[in-house]
Amino acid sequence: MTRRPPAWLDPLLGRLGTARAEDFTRLTGRESAVLVLLGEDPGVGPDMLVLQRAATLRNHAGQPAFPGGAADPEDADARATALREANEEVGLDPGSVTVLAELPRLWIPVSDFVVTPVLAWWHDPHPVHPREPAEVAHVARLPVAELVDPENRMRVRHPSGWTGPAFSVRGMLVWGFTAGVIDRLLELGGWARPWPRSRVVELPPVGAAPAPSAGTDAADESPVR
């Protein structure tokens, strides 16, 4: 027997059918987009392109991130923003990329940006490098095999008390928004492996040396192939 909810629930249930994400979370910050670029190295396997921001920046100094930034008035959409920013930051050729999907828009309170992650396939990889050293210190292709390695996974605790997923790969400690997106994509793609979620480390202060990890040194600024 199906029970009918009481009448006092009718207004709520009636409006849920047209509810938007904006009704449950603030999505009124500055529009921006990042490029979540999946490629493949024949000798290594699938990977993700990540850059490390310069330590002298006012915001997110020294933090690994996806290429991306704020939307310009000339950008047609989030895809255009993500591809333009990736070209400006690391010299990515937009013609080498196939956009696959736009992920849900996410509000980043600390910077008041509303970010659209744009998922893409790097069908024709080519060398990339920091085009503006004052903004980008390093570029790396992080192998999925290393991202899912339990030895490279942990959670970090911010001085504010916030705790979230993190990856220590190729001389980079990837945390925050970028790590959260990577964490969900690894789960959704069926690539994730069990890892010790009890492993929690304190977030190093800005300017500290990267956490130890497998792979190359993040100080190597040679073009990434």
XYZ file of C-alpha atoms in Angstrom:
225
model
C 0.000 0.000 0.000
C 1.414 3.355 -1.030
C 1.048 6.046 1.605
C 0.440 9.602 0.498
C 2.680 12.206 2.177
C 0.850 14.780 4.307
C -0.437 17.909 2.618
C 2.098 20.148 4.344
C 4.823 18.495 2.188
C 3.079 19.349 -1.092
C 4.725 22.772 -1.639
C 8.200 21.309 -1.091
C 7.649 18.262 -3.296
C 6.105 20.383 -6.028
C 9.105 22.677 -6.221
C 11.745 19.946 -6.091
C 10.902 19.012 -9.657
C 12.307 22.330 -10.869
C 15.032 22.756 -8.255
C 18.494 23.725 -9.454
C 21.936 23.283 -7.960
C 21.905 27.036 -7.279
C 19.036 26.490 -4.849
C 21.288 24.414 -2.583
C 24.696 26.009 -3.024
C 25.897 29.483 -3.847
C 26.769 29.755 -7.531
C 27.135 33.487 -7.919
C 30.914 33.947 -8.010
C 33.022 34.869 -11.026
C 32.643 32.380 -13.860
C 35.739 30.337 -14.700
C 36.725 27.003 -16.185
C 39.550 24.485 -15.933
C 40.691 21.885 -18.445
C 40.805 18.331 -17.115
C 42.944 16.861 -19.860
C 43.374 13.098 -20.173
C 46.144 11.850 -22.432
C 48.160 8.699 -22.902
C 51.880 8.084 -23.004
C 52.629 4.839 -24.916
C 55.296 3.918 -22.399
C 53.398 4.915 -19.267
C 49.657 4.746 -19.925
C 46.829 7.238 -19.276
C 47.706 10.509 -17.579
C 46.378 13.928 -16.547
C 47.931 17.315 -17.310
C 48.565 19.439 -14.220
C 50.523 22.639 -13.687
C 52.095 24.101 -10.559
C 51.418 27.752 -9.909
C 54.303 30.094 -9.180
C 55.177 30.545 -5.509
C 54.988 34.335 -5.869
C 51.292 34.489 -6.817
C 48.875 36.210 -4.435
C 46.307 33.402 -4.678
C 46.979 29.646 -4.696
C 50.751 30.222 -4.647
C 52.737 27.069 -5.381
C 49.609 24.937 -5.629
C 49.155 22.296 -8.361
C 46.075 22.910 -10.485
C 44.424 22.169 -13.786
C 45.067 24.738 -16.515
C 42.299 27.311 -16.407
C 41.084 30.636 -15.141
C 38.427 33.303 -15.277
C 36.157 33.662 -18.279
C 36.706 36.564 -20.690
C 33.776 38.387 -22.302
C 34.921 37.032 -25.681
C 34.700 33.390 -24.557
C 31.703 31.641 -26.081
C 31.376 29.166 -23.214
C 33.253 27.254 -20.515
C 34.986 25.108 -23.125
C 36.364 28.180 -24.848
C 37.598 29.544 -21.524
C 39.351 26.316 -20.552
C 41.082 25.914 -23.945
C 42.118 29.582 -24.120
C 43.592 29.501 -20.626
C 45.444 26.240 -21.301
C 46.961 27.785 -24.416
C 48.001 30.934 -22.565
C 49.432 29.076 -19.571
C 51.232 26.078 -21.081
C 51.037 26.495 -24.874
C 48.423 23.809 -25.429
C 47.203 23.636 -29.034
C 43.368 23.627 -28.887
C 43.354 21.589 -32.104
C 45.080 18.736 -30.292
C 42.156 18.354 -27.890
C 38.735 16.700 -28.124
C 36.303 18.058 -25.531
C 34.254 15.228 -24.034
C 31.989 16.777 -21.409
C 31.421 19.590 -18.958
C 31.298 18.514 -15.312
C 28.960 20.201 -12.797
C 29.778 23.814 -11.911
C 31.427 24.118 -8.507
C 31.697 27.137 -6.235
C 35.113 27.711 -4.641
C 34.490 29.824 -1.515
C 38.116 30.814 -0.882
C 38.402 32.549 -4.273
C 34.677 33.157 -4.952
C 34.938 31.523 -8.381
C 32.304 29.308 -9.947
C 34.377 26.731 -11.816
C 33.275 24.481 -14.668
C 35.672 21.545 -15.104
C 35.887 20.693 -18.820
C 36.823 17.075 -19.460
C 38.842 16.484 -22.629
C 40.891 13.874 -24.481
C 44.372 14.852 -25.669
C 44.240 12.997 -28.965
C 47.424 14.566 -30.332
C 49.832 15.233 -27.427
C 52.695 17.655 -27.968
C 55.337 19.308 -25.750
C 53.988 21.917 -23.315
C 55.796 24.246 -20.937
C 55.156 27.311 -18.729
C 54.541 30.294 -21.022
C 54.399 32.782 -18.152
C 56.955 31.761 -15.481
C 55.578 34.461 -13.194
C 52.313 32.508 -13.098
C 53.233 28.891 -13.873
C 56.327 27.272 -12.367
C 56.030 23.760 -13.775
C 53.902 21.495 -15.968
C 53.574 17.730 -15.560
C 51.663 14.785 -16.965
C 50.668 12.728 -13.936
C 50.225 9.026 -14.783
C 46.924 7.553 -13.618
C 48.880 4.483 -12.458
C 50.769 6.699 -10.007
C 47.677 8.643 -8.944
C 45.902 5.426 -7.934
C 48.966 3.919 -6.223
C 48.005 3.607 -2.521
C 51.512 4.730 -1.567
C 50.841 8.094 -3.215
C 47.428 8.723 -1.668
C 46.516 10.455 1.571
C 44.331 13.114 3.081
C 45.633 16.538 4.045
C 44.458 18.755 6.875
C 44.363 22.503 6.271
C 45.116 24.834 9.207
C 41.418 25.774 9.108
C 40.552 22.170 9.997
C 39.311 21.237 6.514
C 40.439 17.765 5.441
C 40.366 16.422 1.881
C 41.998 13.955 -0.509
C 45.532 14.474 -1.761
C 48.102 12.877 -4.052
C 51.886 12.953 -3.728
C 53.075 12.322 -7.290
C 56.082 13.457 -9.331
C 57.251 15.948 -6.741
C 53.808 17.544 -6.423
C 51.442 17.490 -3.474
C 48.078 17.791 -5.221
C 45.259 18.801 -2.865
C 42.189 21.010 -2.616
C 39.802 21.487 -5.528
C 42.107 19.756 -8.032
C 42.583 16.668 -5.874
C 38.853 16.486 -5.197
C 38.052 16.416 -8.918
C 40.775 13.830 -9.601
C 39.527 11.684 -6.717
C 35.973 11.602 -8.102
C 37.095 10.932 -11.684
C 39.254 8.003 -10.567
C 36.238 6.544 -8.763
C 33.820 7.167 -11.626
C 36.282 5.746 -14.165
C 36.680 2.540 -12.173
C 40.435 3.147 -11.844
C 40.669 3.806 -8.111
C 42.347 1.321 -5.796
C 41.822 0.945 -2.039
C 44.074 3.277 -0.059
C 44.610 4.046 3.642
C 42.131 6.851 4.330
C 43.444 7.038 7.877
C 46.689 8.513 6.488
C 46.335 12.222 7.240
C 49.162 14.740 6.920
C 49.226 18.394 7.863
C 49.246 20.725 4.880
C 52.769 22.169 4.461
C 53.045 25.961 4.631
C 53.298 27.918 1.374
C 56.820 27.711 -0.018
C 57.709 24.463 1.712
C 59.407 21.682 -0.223
C 57.016 19.294 -2.018
C 56.086 16.080 -0.288
C 58.312 13.151 -1.311
C 56.912 11.009 -4.076
C 57.830 8.809 -6.988
C 58.898 10.267 -10.316
C 60.699 13.361 -11.484
C 61.568 16.568 -9.660
C 59.042 19.394 -10.027
C 61.905 21.839 -10.434
C 62.656 20.472 -13.895
C 61.198 23.091 -16.267
C 61.981 21.277 -19.513
C 58.990 20.840 -21.899
C 56.612 18.076 -20.960
C 56.066 15.609 -23.772
